[in-house]
Coordinates of C-alpha atoms in Angstrom, one line a residue:
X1003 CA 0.0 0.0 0.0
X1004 CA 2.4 2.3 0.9
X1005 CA 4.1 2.0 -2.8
X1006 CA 1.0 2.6 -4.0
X1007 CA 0.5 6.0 -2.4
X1008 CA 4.1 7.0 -3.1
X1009 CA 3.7 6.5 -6.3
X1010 CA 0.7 8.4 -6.4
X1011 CA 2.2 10.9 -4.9
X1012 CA 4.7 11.2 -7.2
X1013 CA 2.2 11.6 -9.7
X1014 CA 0.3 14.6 -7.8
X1015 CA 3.2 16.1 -6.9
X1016 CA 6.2 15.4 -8.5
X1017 CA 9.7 15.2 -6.9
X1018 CA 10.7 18.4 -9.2
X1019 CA 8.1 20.5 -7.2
X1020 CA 8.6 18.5 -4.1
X1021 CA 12.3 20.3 -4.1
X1022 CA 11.1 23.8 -3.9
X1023 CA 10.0 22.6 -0.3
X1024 CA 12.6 22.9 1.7
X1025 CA 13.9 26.7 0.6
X1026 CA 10.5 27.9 1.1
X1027 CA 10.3 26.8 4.7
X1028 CA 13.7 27.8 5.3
X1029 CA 12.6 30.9 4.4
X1030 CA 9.5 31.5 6.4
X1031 CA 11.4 30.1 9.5
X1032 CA 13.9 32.7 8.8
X1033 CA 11.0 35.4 8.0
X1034 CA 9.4 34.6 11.4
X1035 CA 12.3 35.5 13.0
X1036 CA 13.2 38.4 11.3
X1037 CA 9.8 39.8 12.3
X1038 CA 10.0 38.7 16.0
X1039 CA 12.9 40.2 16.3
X1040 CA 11.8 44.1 14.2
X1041 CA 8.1 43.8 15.6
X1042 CA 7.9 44.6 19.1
X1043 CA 4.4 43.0 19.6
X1044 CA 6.1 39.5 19.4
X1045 CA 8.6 40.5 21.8
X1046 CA 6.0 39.8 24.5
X1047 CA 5.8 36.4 26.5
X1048 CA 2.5 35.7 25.0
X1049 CA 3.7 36.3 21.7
X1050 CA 7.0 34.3 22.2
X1051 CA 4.7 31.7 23.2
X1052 CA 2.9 31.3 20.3
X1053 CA 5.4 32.1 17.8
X1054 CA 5.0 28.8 16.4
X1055 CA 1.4 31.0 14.8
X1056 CA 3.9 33.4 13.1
X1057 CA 5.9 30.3 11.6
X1058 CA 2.7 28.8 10.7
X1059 CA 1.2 32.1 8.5
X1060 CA 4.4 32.5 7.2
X1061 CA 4.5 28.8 5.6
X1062 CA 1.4 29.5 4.2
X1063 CA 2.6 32.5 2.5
X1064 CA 5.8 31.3 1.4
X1065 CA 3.7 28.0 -0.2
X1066 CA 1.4 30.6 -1.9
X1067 CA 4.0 32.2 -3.6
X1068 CA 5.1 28.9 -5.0
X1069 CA 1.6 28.8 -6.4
X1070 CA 1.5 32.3 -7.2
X1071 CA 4.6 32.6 -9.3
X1072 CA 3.9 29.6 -11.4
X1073 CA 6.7 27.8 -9.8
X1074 CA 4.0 25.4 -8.8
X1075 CA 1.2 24.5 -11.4
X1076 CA -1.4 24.5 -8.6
X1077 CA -4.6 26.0 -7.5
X1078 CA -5.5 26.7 -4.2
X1079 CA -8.4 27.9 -2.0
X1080 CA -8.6 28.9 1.6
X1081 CA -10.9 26.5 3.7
X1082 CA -12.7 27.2 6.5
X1083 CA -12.4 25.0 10.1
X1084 CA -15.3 23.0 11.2
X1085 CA -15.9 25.8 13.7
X1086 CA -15.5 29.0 11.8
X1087 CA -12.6 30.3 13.9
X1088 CA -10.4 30.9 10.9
X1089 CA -9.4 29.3 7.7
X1090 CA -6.2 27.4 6.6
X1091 CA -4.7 26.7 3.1
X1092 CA -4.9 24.2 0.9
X1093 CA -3.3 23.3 -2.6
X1094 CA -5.3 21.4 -5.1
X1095 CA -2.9 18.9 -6.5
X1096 CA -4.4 17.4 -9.8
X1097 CA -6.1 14.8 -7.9
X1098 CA -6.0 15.0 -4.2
X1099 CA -5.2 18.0 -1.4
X1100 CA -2.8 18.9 0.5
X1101 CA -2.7 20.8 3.7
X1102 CA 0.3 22.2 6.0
X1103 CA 0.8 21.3 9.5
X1104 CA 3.3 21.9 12.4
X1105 CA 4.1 18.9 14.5
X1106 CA 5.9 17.8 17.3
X1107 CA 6.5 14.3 16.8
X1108 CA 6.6 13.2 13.0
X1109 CA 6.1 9.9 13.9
X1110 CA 2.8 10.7 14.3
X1111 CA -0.4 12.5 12.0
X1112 CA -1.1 15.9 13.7
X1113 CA -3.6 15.6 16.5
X1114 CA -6.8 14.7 15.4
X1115 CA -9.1 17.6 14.5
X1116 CA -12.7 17.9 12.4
X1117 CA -11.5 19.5 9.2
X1118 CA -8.8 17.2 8.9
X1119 CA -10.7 14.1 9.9
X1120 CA -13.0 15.1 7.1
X1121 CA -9.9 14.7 4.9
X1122 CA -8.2 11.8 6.4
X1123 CA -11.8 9.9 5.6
X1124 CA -10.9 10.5 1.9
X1125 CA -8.3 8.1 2.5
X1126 CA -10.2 5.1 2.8
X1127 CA -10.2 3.8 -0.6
X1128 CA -6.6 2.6 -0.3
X1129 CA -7.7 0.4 3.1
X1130 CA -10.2 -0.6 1.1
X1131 CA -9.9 -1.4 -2.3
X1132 CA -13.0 -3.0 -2.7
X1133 CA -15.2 0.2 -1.6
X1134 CA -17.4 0.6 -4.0
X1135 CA -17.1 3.7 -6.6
X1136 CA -20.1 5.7 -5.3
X1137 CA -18.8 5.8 -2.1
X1138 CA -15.3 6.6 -3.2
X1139 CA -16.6 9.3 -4.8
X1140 CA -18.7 11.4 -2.2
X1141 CA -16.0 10.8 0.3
X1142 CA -14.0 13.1 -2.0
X1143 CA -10.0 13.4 -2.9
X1144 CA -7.1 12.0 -1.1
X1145 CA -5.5 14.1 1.5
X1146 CA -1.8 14.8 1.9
X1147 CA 0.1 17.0 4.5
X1148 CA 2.8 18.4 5.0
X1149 CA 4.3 18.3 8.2
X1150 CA 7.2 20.1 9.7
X1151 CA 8.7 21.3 12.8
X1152 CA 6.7 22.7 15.3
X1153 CA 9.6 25.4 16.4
X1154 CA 12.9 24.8 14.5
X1155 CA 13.2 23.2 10.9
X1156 CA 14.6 20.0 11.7
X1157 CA 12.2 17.6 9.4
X1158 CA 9.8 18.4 7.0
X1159 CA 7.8 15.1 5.5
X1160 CA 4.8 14.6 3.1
X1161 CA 2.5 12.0 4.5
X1162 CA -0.9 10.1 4.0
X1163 CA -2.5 9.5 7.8
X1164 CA -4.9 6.6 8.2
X1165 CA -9.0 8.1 8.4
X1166 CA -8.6 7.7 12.3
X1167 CA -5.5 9.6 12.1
X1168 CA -3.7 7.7 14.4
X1169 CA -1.1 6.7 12.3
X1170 CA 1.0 7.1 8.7
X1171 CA 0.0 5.2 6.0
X1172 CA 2.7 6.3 4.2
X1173 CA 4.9 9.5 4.9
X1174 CA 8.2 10.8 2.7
X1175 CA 11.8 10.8 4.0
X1176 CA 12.8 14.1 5.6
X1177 CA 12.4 16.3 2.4
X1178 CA 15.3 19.2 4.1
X1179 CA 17.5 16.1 2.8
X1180 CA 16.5 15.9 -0.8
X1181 CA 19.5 16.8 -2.7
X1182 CA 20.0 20.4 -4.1
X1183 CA 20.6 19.1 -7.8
X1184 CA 17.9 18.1 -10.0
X1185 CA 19.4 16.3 -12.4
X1186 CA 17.9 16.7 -16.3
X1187 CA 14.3 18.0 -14.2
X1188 CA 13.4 20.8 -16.3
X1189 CA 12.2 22.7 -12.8
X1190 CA 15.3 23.5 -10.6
X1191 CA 14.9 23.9 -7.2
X1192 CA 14.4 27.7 -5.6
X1193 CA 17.0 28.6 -3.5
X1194 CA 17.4 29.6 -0.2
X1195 CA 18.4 33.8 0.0
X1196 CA 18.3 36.7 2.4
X1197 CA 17.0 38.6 -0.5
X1198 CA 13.5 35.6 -0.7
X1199 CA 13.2 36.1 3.3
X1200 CA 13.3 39.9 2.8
X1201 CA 10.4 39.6 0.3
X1202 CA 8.3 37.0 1.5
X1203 CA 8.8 39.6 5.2
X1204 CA 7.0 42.6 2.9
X1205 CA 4.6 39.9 1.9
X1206 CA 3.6 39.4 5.1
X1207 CA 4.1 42.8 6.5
X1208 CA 1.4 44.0 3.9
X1209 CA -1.0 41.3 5.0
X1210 CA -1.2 42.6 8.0
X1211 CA -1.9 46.4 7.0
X1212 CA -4.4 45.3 5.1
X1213 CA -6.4 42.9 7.4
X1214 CA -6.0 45.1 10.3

């Protein structure tokens, strides 16, 4: 089974895009920082608390901007929770989603939630072959995520969880270790720069002003 999903994997998201991961969240670790450090707000000890939040929005950006520059062929569409208490991002891979999580323990599918429940029930058909294709179909797409460290970058994996979400059914290598050369890939890798931190920071920056 867990072939199976790498390979399909590989076919919604192909290693040549899967390489633009890692700059991108070495960048919006590095962005987060940069604005903890120049914004007074997060200088408090609530803010320091939750500066896994400012890591968290700037991810999303920095995956956005993948999308939005055309260096990933993607659509996307923000999503709101269960209980309306905010929305999160996810990319529409050809034929399955993918969402972006922080974790603690990559062992382990991030804790169990509605909206992601919802997801992880899409899942099913690959326990169970035999389902049949109506059912397959209102349960909806696959669900990937992307996990990575919950304060620094030390891991960052693709995985499938099992509907319960209790457990992989198949999750990548660490993807900070995918090698820097593509080979004959006709999509290079984006690199890591002060110059992409100081952009994606103005990104960001601009968000704010104009969401209050």
């Amino acid at each position: 089974m867990s072939s199976q999903i790498e390979g399909f994997l590989a076919n919604q998201l192909p290693i040549r895009y899967q390489l633009h991961i890692p700059a991108a969240l070495k960048t919006a670790y590095e962005t987060a920082a940069q604005i903890a450090k120049e914004e007074p707000v997060f200088s408090m000890a609530s803010a320091q608390d939750n500066h896994g939040r400012l890591i968290s929005w700037a991810t999303d950006f920095a995956i956005l901007r993948l999308i939005e520059s055309g260096s990933w062929p993607f659509d996307y569409k923000w999503e709101t929770f269960n209980k309306p208490t905010g929305r999160y991002l996810k990319v529409l891979l050809p034929e399955s989603t993918l969402s972006i999580s922080q974790v603690q323990d990559r062992h382990h599918p991030p804790r169990k939630v509605g909206f992601r429940g919802n997801a992880a029930l899409s899942n099913q058909p690959y326990l169970f072959p035999q389902m049949e294709e109506e059912r397959k179909r209102i349960i909806g797409l696959p669900s990937f995520i992307l996990i990575h460290g919950h304060q620094g970058l030390k891991f960052a994996h693709i995985g499938m969880s099992k509907p319960d979400q209790k457990a992989w059914m198949y999750r990548t290598e660490n993807l900070l270790d995918l090698p820097s050369e593509v080979g004959d890939s006709e999509v290079p890798p984006i690199e890591y720069t002060e110059e992409s931190v100081l952009t994606l920071k103005e990104d960001i920056m601009k968000w704010r002003r104009d969401n209050g």
